mmCIF file of C-alpha atoms in Angstrom:
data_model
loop_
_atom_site.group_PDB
_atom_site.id
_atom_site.type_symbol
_atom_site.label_atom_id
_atom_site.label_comp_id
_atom_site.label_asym_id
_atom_site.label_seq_id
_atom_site.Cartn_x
_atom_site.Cartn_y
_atom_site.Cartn_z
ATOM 1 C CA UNK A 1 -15.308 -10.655 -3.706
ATOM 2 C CA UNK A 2 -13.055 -8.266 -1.244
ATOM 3 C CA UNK A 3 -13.687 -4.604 -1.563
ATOM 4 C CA UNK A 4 -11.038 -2.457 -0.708
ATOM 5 C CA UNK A 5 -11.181 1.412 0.240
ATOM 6 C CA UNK A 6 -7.991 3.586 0.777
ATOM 7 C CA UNK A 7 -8.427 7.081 2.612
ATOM 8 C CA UNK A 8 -6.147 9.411 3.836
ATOM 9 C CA UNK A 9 -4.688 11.254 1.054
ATOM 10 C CA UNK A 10 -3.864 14.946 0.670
ATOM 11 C CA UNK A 11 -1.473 17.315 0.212
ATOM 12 C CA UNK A 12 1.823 17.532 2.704
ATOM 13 C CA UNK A 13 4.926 19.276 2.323
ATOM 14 C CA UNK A 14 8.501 18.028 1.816
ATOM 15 C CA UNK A 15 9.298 16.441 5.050
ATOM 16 C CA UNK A 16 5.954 15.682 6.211
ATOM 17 C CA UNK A 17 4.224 12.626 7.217
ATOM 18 C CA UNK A 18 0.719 10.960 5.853
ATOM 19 C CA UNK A 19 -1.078 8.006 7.070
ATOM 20 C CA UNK A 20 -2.614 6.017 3.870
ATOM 21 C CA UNK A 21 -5.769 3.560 5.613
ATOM 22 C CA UNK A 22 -7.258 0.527 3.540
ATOM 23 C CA UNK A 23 -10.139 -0.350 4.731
ATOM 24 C CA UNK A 24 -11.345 -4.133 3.653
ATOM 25 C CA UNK A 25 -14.557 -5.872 3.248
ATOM 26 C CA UNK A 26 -15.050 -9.821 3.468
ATOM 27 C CA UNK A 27 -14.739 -12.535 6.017
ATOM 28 C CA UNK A 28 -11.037 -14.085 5.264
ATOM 29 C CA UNK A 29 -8.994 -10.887 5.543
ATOM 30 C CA UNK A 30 -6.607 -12.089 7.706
ATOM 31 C CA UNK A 31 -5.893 -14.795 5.000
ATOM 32 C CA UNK A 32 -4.384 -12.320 2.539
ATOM 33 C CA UNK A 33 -1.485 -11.023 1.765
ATOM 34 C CA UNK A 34 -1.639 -6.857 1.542
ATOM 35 C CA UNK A 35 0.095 -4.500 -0.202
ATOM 36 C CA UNK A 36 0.493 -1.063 -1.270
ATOM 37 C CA UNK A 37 1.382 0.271 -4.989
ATOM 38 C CA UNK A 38 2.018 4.143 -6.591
ATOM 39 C CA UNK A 39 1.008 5.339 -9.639
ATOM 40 C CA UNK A 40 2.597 8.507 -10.589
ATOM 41 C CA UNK A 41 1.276 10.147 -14.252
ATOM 42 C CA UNK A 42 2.608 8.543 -17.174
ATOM 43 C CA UNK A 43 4.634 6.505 -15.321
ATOM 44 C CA UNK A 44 3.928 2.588 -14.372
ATOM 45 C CA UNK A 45 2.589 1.424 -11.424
ATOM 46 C CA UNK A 46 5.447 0.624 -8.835
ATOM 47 C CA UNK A 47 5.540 -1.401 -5.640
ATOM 48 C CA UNK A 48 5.805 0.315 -2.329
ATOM 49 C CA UNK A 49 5.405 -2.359 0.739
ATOM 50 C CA UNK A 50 3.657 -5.553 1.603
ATOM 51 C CA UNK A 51 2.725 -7.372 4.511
ATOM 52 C CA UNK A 52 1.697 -11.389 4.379
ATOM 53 C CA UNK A 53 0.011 -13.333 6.497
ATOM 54 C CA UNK A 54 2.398 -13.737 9.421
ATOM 55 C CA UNK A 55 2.885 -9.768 9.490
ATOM 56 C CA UNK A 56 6.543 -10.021 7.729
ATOM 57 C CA UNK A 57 6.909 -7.044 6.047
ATOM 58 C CA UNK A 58 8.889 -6.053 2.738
ATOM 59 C CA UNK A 59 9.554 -2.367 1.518
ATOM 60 C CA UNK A 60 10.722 -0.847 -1.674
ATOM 61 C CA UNK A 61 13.985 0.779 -1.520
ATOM 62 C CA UNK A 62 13.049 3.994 -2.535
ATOM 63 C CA UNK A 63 10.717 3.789 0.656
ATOM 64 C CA UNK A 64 12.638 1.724 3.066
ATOM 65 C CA UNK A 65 13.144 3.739 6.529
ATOM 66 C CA UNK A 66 10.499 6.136 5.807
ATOM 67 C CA UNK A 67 7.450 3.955 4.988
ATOM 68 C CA UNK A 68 5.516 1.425 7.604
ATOM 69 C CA UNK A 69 2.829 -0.771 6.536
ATOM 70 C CA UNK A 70 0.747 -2.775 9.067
ATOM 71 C CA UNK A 71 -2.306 -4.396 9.789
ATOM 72 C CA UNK A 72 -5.021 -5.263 12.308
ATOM 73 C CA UNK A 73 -6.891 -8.203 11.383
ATOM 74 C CA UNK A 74 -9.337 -7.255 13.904
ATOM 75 C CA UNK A 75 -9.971 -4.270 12.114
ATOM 76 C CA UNK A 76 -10.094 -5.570 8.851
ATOM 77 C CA UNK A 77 -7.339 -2.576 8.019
ATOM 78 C CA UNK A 78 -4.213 -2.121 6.487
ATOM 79 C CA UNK A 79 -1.764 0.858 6.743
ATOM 80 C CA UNK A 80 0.729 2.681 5.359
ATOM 81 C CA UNK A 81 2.581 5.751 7.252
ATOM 82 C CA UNK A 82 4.315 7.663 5.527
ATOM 83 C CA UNK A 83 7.018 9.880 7.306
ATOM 84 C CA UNK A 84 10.122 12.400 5.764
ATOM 85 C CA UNK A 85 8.291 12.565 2.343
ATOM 86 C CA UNK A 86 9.788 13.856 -0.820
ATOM 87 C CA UNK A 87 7.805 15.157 -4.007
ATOM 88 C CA UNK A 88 8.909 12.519 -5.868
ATOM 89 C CA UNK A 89 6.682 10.302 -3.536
ATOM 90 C CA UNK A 90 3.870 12.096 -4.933
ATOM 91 C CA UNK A 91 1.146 9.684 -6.482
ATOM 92 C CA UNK A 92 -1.726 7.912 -6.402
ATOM 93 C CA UNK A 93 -1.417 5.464 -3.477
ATOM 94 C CA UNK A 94 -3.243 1.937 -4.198
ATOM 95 C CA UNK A 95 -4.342 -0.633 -1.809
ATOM 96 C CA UNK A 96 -4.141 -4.593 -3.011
ATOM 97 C CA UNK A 97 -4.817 -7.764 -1.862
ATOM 98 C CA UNK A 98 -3.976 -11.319 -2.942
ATOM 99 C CA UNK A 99 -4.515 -14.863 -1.572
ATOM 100 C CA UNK A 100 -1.078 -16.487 -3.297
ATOM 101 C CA UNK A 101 1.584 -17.566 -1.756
ATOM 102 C CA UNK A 102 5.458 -17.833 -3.265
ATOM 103 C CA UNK A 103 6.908 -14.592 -4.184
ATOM 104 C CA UNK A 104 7.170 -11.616 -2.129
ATOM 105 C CA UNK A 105 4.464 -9.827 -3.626
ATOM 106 C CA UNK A 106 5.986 -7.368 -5.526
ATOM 107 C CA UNK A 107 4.520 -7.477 -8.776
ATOM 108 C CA UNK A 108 1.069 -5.869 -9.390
ATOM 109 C CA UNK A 109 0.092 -8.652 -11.396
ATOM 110 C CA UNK A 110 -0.251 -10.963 -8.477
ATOM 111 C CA UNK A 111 -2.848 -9.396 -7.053
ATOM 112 C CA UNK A 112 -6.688 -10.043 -6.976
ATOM 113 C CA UNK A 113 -7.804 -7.391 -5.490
ATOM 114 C CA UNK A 114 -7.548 -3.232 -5.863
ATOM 115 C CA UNK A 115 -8.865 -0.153 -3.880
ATOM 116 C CA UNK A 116 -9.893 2.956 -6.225
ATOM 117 C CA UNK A 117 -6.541 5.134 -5.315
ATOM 118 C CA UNK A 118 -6.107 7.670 -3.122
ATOM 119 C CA UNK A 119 -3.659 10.963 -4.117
ATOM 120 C CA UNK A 120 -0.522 11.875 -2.413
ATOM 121 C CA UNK A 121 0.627 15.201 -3.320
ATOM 122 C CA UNK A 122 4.043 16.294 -1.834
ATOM 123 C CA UNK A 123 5.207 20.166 -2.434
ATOM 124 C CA UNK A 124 8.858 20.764 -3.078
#
């Protein structure tokens, strides 16, 4: 199965940037689909971005202008930067991978594959 390790987490002030890395194990990751997910407390887990295949790229409103996700199949990596963050971007930050095709990814459930979390804490 794929293995899947986010680092990069910490804590930032309002404003600031982060750079999430996912870091991948298995021999077909360029044939997946990646995306990233939050988690904040009590609350339910909630797309972010994705990035198929082809490198075509989908955001979250709530994220859209401030968040870039990207990969390097060569790497075996996926990546999320995170500029102008708010505190209410604060969460655990999730890495996810999937081998279906036809839907844009959004929903958690399509996915096969999960990292352990990494936390994003943003100070007001």
């Amino acid at each position: 199965q794929v293995q899947l390790v986010e680092s990069g987490g910490g804590l930032v002030q309002a404003g600031g940037s982060l750079r999430l890395s996912c870091a991948t194990s298995g021999r077909t990751f360029s044939g997946l689909a990646m995306g990233w997910f939050r988690q904040a407390p009590g609350k339910p887990r909630e797309f972010v971005a994705v990035i198929s295949l082809s490198g075509m790229t989908y955001y979250a409103d709530s994220v859209k202008g401030r968040f870039t996700i990207s990969r390097d199949n060569g790497k075996n990596t996926v990546t999320l930067q995170m500029n102008s963050l708010k505190p209410e971007d604060t969460a655990t930050y999730y890495c996810a991978a999937r081998f279906g095709y036809g839907s844009k990814g959004t929903d958690p459930d399509e996915y096969n594959y999960w990292g352990q979390g990494t936390l994003v804490t943003v100070s007001s």
